[in-house]
Amino acid sequence: MESGRKKIEWVSNFMPLLNYLKKEYKGVFNSTKIGMAIHLEAKTAYLAITLKELGADVFVTGCNPLSTQDDVAAALSEYGITVHAKRTHDEKIYFNNLNKVLDHEPELILDDGADLSVILHTERTELLKNVKGISEETTTGVRRLLNLQEKGLLKVPVIAVNNAKMKHFFDNRYGTGQSTWDSIMRNTNTLIAGKNVVVAGYGWCGRGIAMRAKGLGANVIVTEVDPIKAIEALMDGFNVMKMSEAAKIADIVVTSTGVKDVVKYEDILNMKNGVILANAGHFNVEIPIEKIEKNAEKIFEARENVKGYIINGKKIFVIGEGRLVNLAAGDGHPIEIMDLSFALQTLSLIYIHKNYKNLENKVYQYPEELDEKVATLKLKSLGIEIDKLSEEQREYLKGY
Amino acid sequence: MESGRKKIEWVSNFMPLLNYLKKEYKGVFNSTKIGMAIHLEAKTAYLAITLKELGADVFVTGCNPLSTQDDVAAALSEYGITVHAKRTHDEKIYFNNLNKVLDHEPELILDDGADLSVILHTERTELLKNVKGISEETTTGVRRLLNLQEKGLLKVPVIAVNNAKMKHFFDNRYGTGQSTWDSIMRNTNTLIAGKNVVVAGYGWCGRGIAMRAKGLGANVIVTEVDPIKAIEALMDGFNVMKMSEAAKIADIVVTSTGVKDVVKYEDILNMKNGVILANAGHFNVEIPIEKIEKNAEKIFEARENVKGYIINGKKIFVIGEGRLVNLAAGDGHPIEIMDLSFALQTLSLIYIHKNYKNLENKVYQYPEELDEKVATLKLKSLGIEIDKLSEEQREYLKGY
Amino acid sequence: MESGRKKIEWVSNFMPLLNYLKKEYKGVFNSTKIGMAIHLEAKTAYLAITLKELGADVFVTGCNPLSTQDDVAAALSEYGITVHAKRTHDEKIYFNNLNKVLDHEPELILDDGADLSVILHTERTELLKNVKGISEETTTGVRRLLNLQEKGLLKVPVIAVNNAKMKHFFDNRYGTGQSTWDSIMRNTNTLIAGKNVVVAGYGWCGRGIAMRAKGLGANVIVTEVDPIKAIEALMDGFNVMKMSEAAKIADIVVTSTGVKDVVKYEDILNMKNGVILANAGHFNVEIPIEKIEKNAEKIFEARENVKGYIINGKKIFVIGEGRLVNLAAGDGHPIEIMDLSFALQTLSLIYIHKNYKNLENKVYQYPEELDEKVATLKLKSLGIEIDKLSEEQREYLKGY
Amino acid sequence: MESGRKKIEWVSNFMPLLNYLKKEYKGVFNSTKIGMAIHLEAKTAYLAITLKELGADVFVTGCNPLSTQDDVAAALSEYGITVHAKRTHDEKIYFNNLNKVLDHEPELILDDGADLSVILHTERTELLKNVKGISEETTTGVRRLLNLQEKGLLKVPVIAVNNAKMKHFFDNRYGTGQSTWDSIMRNTNTLIAGKNVVVAGYGWCGRGIAMRAKGLGANVIVTEVDPIKAIEALMDGFNVMKMSEAAKIADIVVTSTGVKDVVKYEDILNMKNGVILANAGHFNVEIPIEKIEKNAEKIFEARENVKGYIINGKKIFVIGEGRLVNLAAGDGHPIEIMDLSFALQTLSLIYIHKNYKNLENKVYQYPEELDEKVATLKLKSLGIEIDKLSEEQREYLKGY
């Protein structure tokens, strides 16, 4: 509890936007009931506290059975927030807790992955009438809700926080970029400079990972299936080749493609002794962990968070079981990145709270003006002023 | 002529895609008449030659009175291409030449800026019946044609080459990025490392310019009006401030915003003695040249392509009269970048040639499969192989 | 013990040079007694094991009361090495253990900081007759031994491992550069990109720290007292200013100057709320910790390894008490960097062992051929071949 | 003349140190006669003018038959400087001019390459009695004078400007780094991003060239004969391999080793069609031009400053005949870099002028306090202030 409180206080130092919103919108929620499903750790806890201070009654549960930090959960209760969350391997307990949050009859839902929203729409439909809207921040969650919408089952308005520019431009590039290498360095103590680092996928995450690997002195090799992205990688100064070739010279492999089996088991057979594998994609499907586990001659704990496998007499190391390396074996995104995302979420909830009567039961893109507002607040928090278009310049642009 | 031929031969060494397409589509145009309006220099000349070798009858004029290189024009005639182009300050001659190309009754139009297309649609409408379609490669040209379309005046299908990914991702970032600094360095012989370089605008061009300035050792300052782009610039490691502040410490200022007066005359009054100004945006409106010319105490030619002004006793240097610095005072984009763009154009003409009967009279986005084809050909020309999604992986992606 | 062994096994995977030397020089020491004083953790433990496998009888103690990891010490005993080391705050125990190693009458000394060597030359001079020579790897240790030499007190040959190129070029730039940021990131979870990072000192360490900060997306500001280094920093693209100015805008300050009070208490009063301070220099004198502790309105543990201070109502955070941040709050240099340093040390001991009869009692520069040997072995371990000068080329060079 | 004067005026804008010294030391030379041998172009002309304004009688000749720009020479005469220099292929004229400068019985010599000094010591020894000292700025010149010294033939004091930190740290890295790429880009108009750029040699020049190639988006490959430098290159993120391997994949090769035949003719046979070769080392011996010329099936002028060769049916392009690419096919170092070097030279002449009576007839290292003075003046010209060690800090450093 003491440790949980300390963690929350630490992150509060680096969340200027939530701190600002707490003041600007003080009391806005006026006892509205908000149900939240989140990875319950210090940063999300501070989001819950923020919503509480904005006047909401807040009910929190986890969005993944294993991601709840119990000391933070305990501390959160002390802030007057109702917490139904516990780190557990028991999925029943997990779903039970989701339902307990729904039992409070929330009016607004803040979801991460859409488990809460899907239960609401399938098993607890009697509660839908209370709900003004949902704010969902993940790609996966947005997809699930779009699926509901396509089938005509979506019964409340949804705002796709994930689609905000201030979310996906920043979270993926600067967040994943840094936290992936933070995790790999702390868990291995190996040198990055001069290493052959293979980055699978040159989407926003892959760009961030490759950029930071270069910044740490690595020789970066990118693999891609999209020829256009492959040429971008090339012109950004990276080597580009097939995974089957890259695998042979890799010292470290990081996957972030969103696709399964991006590293094939055959690739692993060709890797050098001592290679290190990590996944920065959402699901643990990019590295063929099951085949590795099945075929390894020996399996051992090599270091905290690092498993070693002997395959064909060579050692293969996998960080964090092939799960999202920055979360499974680190502290997740840097605090300031989450401050941006949480400001987007908070504003989206306020938006729904104020406008729900005019909203349809569909998935909305993130409102542009709120996206810009978050950017503007961030600049303000940094004391940075930028230019504004003059009336004349606006006119000029129309005349194109 | 000799010099023109030599220039053309030089660029042909670095245009693998045009060289490839010449073989793959040999004869495809089968005496189709193509009218082209282009900046007539070695790279575009080689595009004309390529179309000729693909079987077309080619008629060429300039797309800007001053951008025609007469030695290249002369050489081009020798390749069996009809050229109506001359470097001139006389706009009448320029428009006369555009009309001369139309006199040949072209069936396909390759346009750059849409002068040819607009004349066709306004003054020479009797020729529209021959025209199967237009391929237009600039932002400006696409906008003009969209305006025609909105007013119901567009009478032929148009393909917006500018909108291809292989165009705007590459041309702006890697093309403008390099050629802007090539031009500034060759025209000033000044050191970039350690300089305060102000880049106005953080769009694709501005990113390229900032990235390369950093790569040359500068301390880069970005100005923006869009708060989201401002934060991206910041997280890319650049300083961000208002132009009025940046102007005071600038050693070199490069504009690339597409807006007029991005540097204000008041900013210039605050600049340091010896500051160097250049514009990388399309039009010469970003630096307030007129006010500078009007108010300068003294104006002098400081170096070839560089004009000096004494204002308030301080020297201000402007490269290339504030026109697009890489073209007005350099050789334009690197050859390989234009090879990509020209491959896109060639494929779009073939596409129209084959499919015009099924096309409507509207502006089409660039066909994705051709965009990818160009990327794939580029990789092939480099001997680079990339991965392909397996059937299983495709299935996995659908199941998200 | 189990955990200690696991740690040692982990590092052994990334120490190709020690692994190679174990084979090449198997048995070379032929029961020679080696006394070692080291920071006893996994990497140094593996050095001790290597010496053991080269035939030596090895006696190990710590070189700092607090840097011994007891689980590693316990594991080391199992490898047949005599260990007199314990993590302790009691300096008596520490010096007792140094003496216990000397009691074994070592013939070769491997020292880190020169405590063992100084005791030998001052309090245990009767043992000097057994000693063939000393290998010392730190700047501090080399200075102390040079002082002994100047006073005519040095009685055995010494090899200054610290002065090898493969040591100070790599250890400082790539080792400190990476491990400083590894430590700051893991201990704060804050974003580096877009931050104002002030690096005090642009020596080899400072260069490494600045280079990696830039690589992580920071806006880097360097402070220096040497005008030449200041201009180098500038031309490397960094901002350069006085600490009193830099302090006002700093988000993170890292010192690495080797000088005390490089950050003054007055600077701290001008810093922003929430600033983070870390020291990467050898001693904890660069940040004025005592004055901070004395004057703070409140002191609190902000996070593991991070102390918070309230000064003038603003929060100041200090990582690792102002001690060497990569060691005090991290795992020290990356393994491969230490592999280079330890290979240099091992070769220097073999060199003394073979040549001591011809060596004088003075501090020797590191032998160039061994320096190159380590580089050559490193390249070999990576499978990299480089060019060789031909006879003709050698002749050409002489003819200059 | 008009063009020569304009060139000189241009460079004067970017030479703050010479401009400063002109004022600080006005009249110091008090009609002392200075003989100069230099590459006579705008930047060196401004050095001559500076010395003139400091009160000297200045006599100028070239230091290479081909590097004199005749318009600058003509303009220089108008400033009251005696010029004996002409661009010529006739070596007799060249040596005649050197002698003409000596005929004026100079008291101070400013030399570049030591031709003037060597003639003085061998053929014109009767003039030695007038000479107070020599300032020599090149590596080659310093070596020749050291050879004279070793043979007991040196009869005047020499200051080795080349050895100043403000010379070789900056000139090579930032000067050669930028100007090499400026030259390659302007002479080829090819894209650097995504290219395989092979840099032969990782000395100060090679580092600058590699660093800037990376900054322009290239995939950089370094070749070396020194294993330590090879590992530095590796840890700086570059690929390292043998030239015979690098040659096969190179798009652009730049040599800067100081050794002959660093590219072998056999390597050229293995290169790709269209490869571009350039040399940034002092002499045109690094690329085997003679063998290429002899064996080529066809030789042609490919572009201004670029020669094409057909060898085994493949095209090989060489810029500037394999001579120092930034000078032979460009404008040499950026102006500000030369300002640093010339300030060093000017100060060394003043130093000799004032202290010659106390100097021995030997080659002196560059005086440290003048080196620091130049750095300090440069910072001042930029308006940058840096820290100073306090008395306490100085004490602390002694106590180490």
Short mmCIF file of C-alpha atoms in Angstrom, two decimals, chain B residues 65-66 86-94:
data_model
loop_
_atom_site.label_atom_id
_atom_site.label_comp_id
_atom_site.label_asym_id
_atom_site.label_seq_id
_atom_site.Cartn_x
_atom_site.Cartn_y
_atom_site.Cartn_z
CA PRO B 65 9.22 29.29 -69.05
CA LEU B 66 12.57 29.28 -67.29
CA LYS B 86 12.87 27.13 -75.23
CA ARG B 87 14.19 28.82 -72.14
CA THR B 88 12.58 32.23 -72.23
CA HIS B 89 11.25 35.07 -70.16
CA ASP B 90 8.50 35.58 -72.71
CA GLU B 91 5.26 34.03 -71.48
CA LYS B 92 3.73 34.26 -74.96
CA ILE B 93 6.34 31.96 -76.38
CA TYR B 94 5.73 29.63 -73.48
#
